[in-house]
Amino acid sequence: MNISNQEYGELAKRASPPSSMTKTIPMAFVIGGTICVLGEALLNMYGALGFGRDDAGALTSMSLIFLSALLTGLKLYDRIAQFAGAGTLVPITGFANSVVSPALDFKTEGFVLGLGAKMFTIAGPVLVYGISASIIYGIIYYFVKLFSV
């Protein structure tokens, strides 16, 4: 089936549900902010329990990853995302969701060919380009510092 870009655009427009920016933008802000507030609350709680700043930060990250993976497994993260839109893409929770979702979708195909092979279908490109960009940035930074002395 060969269709033009314009025809494809029309098909996509008809298939996509309409969204109201006056509703989605504030909800993204509120839900994304709530996730960040939860992170700060966890960080403060771990600090109050006597953990140092680095340890509290690591525990906070692990807690947010666990919670988003749990909510994804319980099919609640997708409901929140439908309501909040881009607000659920706060980096650590959105990334955990993007790893767990395909893993759950393909778990019936087994641990190796299903779960293991499909786990990073969404997050894989993010990892590849993120790591590549950080390496390039590191090389540029190294040479800038080397020649600025």
mmCIF file of C-alpha atoms in Angstrom:
data_model
loop_
_atom_site.group_PDB
_atom_site.id
_atom_site.type_symbol
_atom_site.label_atom_id
_atom_site.label_comp_id
_atom_site.label_asym_id
_atom_site.label_seq_id
_atom_site.Cartn_x
_atom_site.Cartn_y
_atom_site.Cartn_z
ATOM 1 C CA MET A 1 0.000 0.000 0.000
ATOM 2 C CA ASN A 2 1.594 3.240 -1.156
ATOM 3 C CA ILE A 3 0.235 6.470 0.265
ATOM 4 C CA SER A 4 1.580 9.970 0.184
ATOM 5 C CA ASN A 5 2.761 11.900 3.221
ATOM 6 C CA GLN A 6 -0.347 14.059 3.030
ATOM 7 C CA GLU A 7 -2.659 11.023 2.982
ATOM 8 C CA TYR A 8 -0.765 9.503 5.882
ATOM 9 C CA GLY A 9 -1.126 12.761 7.806
ATOM 10 C CA GLU A 10 -4.871 12.709 7.225
ATOM 11 C CA LEU A 11 -5.132 9.076 8.401
ATOM 12 C CA ALA A 12 -3.098 9.853 11.512
ATOM 13 C CA LYS A 13 -5.225 12.909 12.281
ATOM 14 C CA ARG A 14 -8.441 10.863 12.018
ATOM 15 C CA ALA A 15 -7.044 8.041 14.178
ATOM 16 C CA SER A 16 -5.630 10.315 16.901
ATOM 17 C CA PRO A 17 -7.978 11.390 19.644
ATOM 18 C CA PRO A 18 -8.362 15.146 19.946
ATOM 19 C CA SER A 19 -6.541 16.728 22.874
ATOM 20 C CA SER A 20 -7.242 19.979 24.597
ATOM 21 C CA MET A 21 -4.065 21.891 25.394
ATOM 22 C CA THR A 22 -5.918 23.890 28.035
ATOM 23 C CA LYS A 23 -6.464 20.622 29.924
ATOM 24 C CA THR A 24 -3.345 18.595 29.116
ATOM 25 C CA ILE A 25 -0.692 21.226 29.811
ATOM 26 C CA PRO A 26 -1.852 22.053 33.355
ATOM 27 C CA MET A 27 -2.348 18.349 34.143
ATOM 28 C CA ALA A 28 1.152 17.526 32.864
ATOM 29 C CA PHE A 29 2.506 20.292 35.092
ATOM 30 C CA VAL A 30 0.563 19.114 38.156
ATOM 31 C CA ILE A 31 1.354 15.386 37.790
ATOM 32 C CA GLY A 32 5.006 15.964 36.821
ATOM 33 C CA GLY A 33 5.347 18.344 39.747
ATOM 34 C CA THR A 34 3.721 15.821 42.063
ATOM 35 C CA ILE A 35 6.243 13.174 41.011
ATOM 36 C CA CYS A 36 9.065 15.635 41.697
ATOM 37 C CA VAL A 37 7.571 16.560 45.083
ATOM 38 C CA LEU A 38 7.382 12.846 45.915
ATOM 39 C CA GLY A 39 11.067 12.557 45.016
ATOM 40 C CA GLU A 40 11.955 15.475 47.276
ATOM 41 C CA ALA A 41 9.844 14.011 50.102
ATOM 42 C CA LEU A 42 11.627 10.668 49.758
ATOM 43 C CA LEU A 43 15.015 12.410 49.697
ATOM 44 C CA ASN A 44 14.170 14.334 52.878
ATOM 45 C CA MET A 45 12.760 11.209 54.537
ATOM 46 C CA TYR A 46 15.910 9.200 53.813
ATOM 47 C CA GLY A 47 18.017 12.113 55.036
ATOM 48 C CA ALA A 48 15.993 12.271 58.255
ATOM 49 C CA LEU A 49 16.577 8.538 58.719
ATOM 50 C CA GLY A 50 20.296 9.277 58.896
ATOM 51 C CA PHE A 51 21.464 8.536 55.370
ATOM 52 C CA GLY A 52 24.042 10.843 53.814
ATOM 53 C CA ARG A 53 23.120 13.005 50.813
ATOM 54 C CA ASP A 54 24.546 10.548 48.239
ATOM 55 C CA ASP A 55 22.942 7.499 49.850
ATOM 56 C CA ALA A 56 19.612 9.286 50.244
ATOM 57 C CA GLY A 57 19.737 10.276 46.566
ATOM 58 C CA ALA A 58 20.430 6.691 45.511
ATOM 59 C CA LEU A 59 17.601 5.384 47.689
ATOM 60 C CA THR A 60 15.262 8.022 46.276
ATOM 61 C CA SER A 61 16.106 6.990 42.714
ATOM 62 C CA MET A 62 15.599 3.321 43.548
ATOM 63 C CA SER A 63 12.277 4.071 45.246
ATOM 64 C CA LEU A 64 10.964 6.073 42.281
ATOM 65 C CA ILE A 65 12.052 3.357 39.844
ATOM 66 C CA PHE A 66 10.412 0.669 41.980
ATOM 67 C CA LEU A 67 7.172 2.637 42.336
ATOM 68 C CA SER A 68 6.888 3.371 38.617
ATOM 69 C CA ALA A 69 7.664 -0.260 37.722
ATOM 70 C CA LEU A 70 5.079 -1.441 40.259
ATOM 71 C CA LEU A 71 2.440 0.977 38.959
ATOM 72 C CA THR A 72 3.232 -0.118 35.395
ATOM 73 C CA GLY A 73 2.827 -3.771 36.357
ATOM 74 C CA LEU A 74 -0.505 -2.990 38.041
ATOM 75 C CA LYS A 75 -1.623 -1.131 34.870
ATOM 76 C CA LEU A 76 -2.015 2.097 36.868
ATOM 77 C CA TYR A 77 0.867 4.047 35.307
ATOM 78 C CA ASP A 78 -0.854 4.006 31.906
ATOM 79 C CA ARG A 79 -4.064 5.352 33.446
ATOM 80 C CA ILE A 80 -2.117 8.135 35.122
ATOM 81 C CA ALA A 81 -0.341 8.849 31.812
ATOM 82 C CA GLN A 82 -3.681 9.096 29.974
ATOM 83 C CA PHE A 83 -4.787 11.655 32.521
ATOM 84 C CA ALA A 84 -1.470 13.504 32.880
ATOM 85 C CA GLY A 85 0.050 13.208 29.410
ATOM 86 C CA ALA A 86 3.679 14.286 29.310
ATOM 87 C CA GLY A 87 3.731 14.864 33.081
ATOM 88 C CA THR A 88 4.549 11.187 33.576
ATOM 89 C CA LEU A 89 7.676 11.500 31.452
ATOM 90 C CA VAL A 90 9.691 12.812 34.380
ATOM 91 C CA PRO A 91 12.985 11.158 33.455
ATOM 92 C CA ILE A 92 13.466 8.398 36.005
ATOM 93 C CA THR A 93 9.837 7.286 36.291
ATOM 94 C CA GLY A 94 9.151 7.577 32.569
ATOM 95 C CA PHE A 95 12.294 5.615 31.786
ATOM 96 C CA ALA A 96 11.340 2.836 34.225
ATOM 97 C CA ASN A 97 7.903 2.692 32.611
ATOM 98 C CA SER A 98 9.431 2.476 29.129
ATOM 99 C CA VAL A 99 11.506 -0.526 30.200
ATOM 100 C CA VAL A 100 8.786 -2.395 32.101
ATOM 101 C CA SER A 101 5.936 -1.910 29.593
ATOM 102 C CA PRO A 102 7.449 -3.859 26.664
ATOM 103 C CA ALA A 103 8.779 -6.477 29.058
ATOM 104 C CA LEU A 104 5.240 -7.112 30.294
ATOM 105 C CA ASP A 105 3.815 -7.107 26.772
ATOM 106 C CA PHE A 106 6.194 -9.826 25.586
ATOM 107 C CA LYS A 107 6.513 -11.934 28.766
ATOM 108 C CA THR A 108 4.413 -14.713 27.190
ATOM 109 C CA GLU A 109 7.220 -15.311 24.679
ATOM 110 C CA GLY A 110 9.551 -16.443 27.457
ATOM 111 C CA PHE A 111 12.340 -14.918 29.491
ATOM 112 C CA VAL A 112 14.990 -14.787 26.774
ATOM 113 C CA LEU A 113 13.132 -14.103 23.508
ATOM 114 C CA GLY A 114 10.281 -12.200 25.125
ATOM 115 C CA LEU A 115 11.221 -10.431 28.304
ATOM 116 C CA GLY A 116 14.968 -10.121 27.697
ATOM 117 C CA ALA A 117 14.848 -9.270 23.999
ATOM 118 C CA LYS A 118 11.949 -6.807 24.093
ATOM 119 C CA MET A 119 12.675 -5.039 27.378
ATOM 120 C CA PHE A 120 14.667 -2.238 25.770
ATOM 121 C CA THR A 121 12.692 -1.765 22.536
ATOM 122 C CA ILE A 122 11.537 1.660 23.680
ATOM 123 C CA ALA A 123 14.346 2.570 26.069
ATOM 124 C CA GLY A 124 17.148 1.158 23.883
ATOM 125 C CA PRO A 125 17.434 4.101 21.494
ATOM 126 C CA VAL A 126 17.362 6.479 24.453
ATOM 127 C CA LEU A 127 20.273 4.597 26.011
ATOM 128 C CA VAL A 128 22.267 4.428 22.783
ATOM 129 C CA TYR A 129 21.874 8.112 21.920
ATOM 130 C CA GLY A 130 22.234 9.240 25.529
ATOM 131 C CA ILE A 131 25.450 7.312 26.043
ATOM 132 C CA SER A 132 26.793 8.378 22.635
ATOM 133 C CA ALA A 133 25.988 12.028 23.317
ATOM 134 C CA SER A 134 27.673 11.868 26.728
ATOM 135 C CA ILE A 135 30.823 10.339 25.213
ATOM 136 C CA ILE A 136 30.961 13.022 22.511
ATOM 137 C CA TYR A 137 30.357 15.717 25.133
ATOM 138 C CA GLY A 138 33.113 14.236 27.317
ATOM 139 C CA ILE A 139 35.612 14.244 24.440
ATOM 140 C CA ILE A 140 34.765 17.844 23.528
ATOM 141 C CA TYR A 141 35.000 18.870 27.192
ATOM 142 C CA TYR A 142 38.379 17.140 27.524
ATOM 143 C CA PHE A 143 39.846 18.982 24.523
ATOM 144 C CA VAL A 144 38.370 22.332 25.570
ATOM 145 C CA LYS A 145 39.943 21.954 29.028
ATOM 146 C CA LEU A 146 43.215 20.679 27.516
ATOM 147 C CA PHE A 147 43.645 23.685 25.217
ATOM 148 C CA SER A 148 42.284 26.313 27.645
ATOM 149 C CA VAL A 149 45.172 25.857 30.078
#
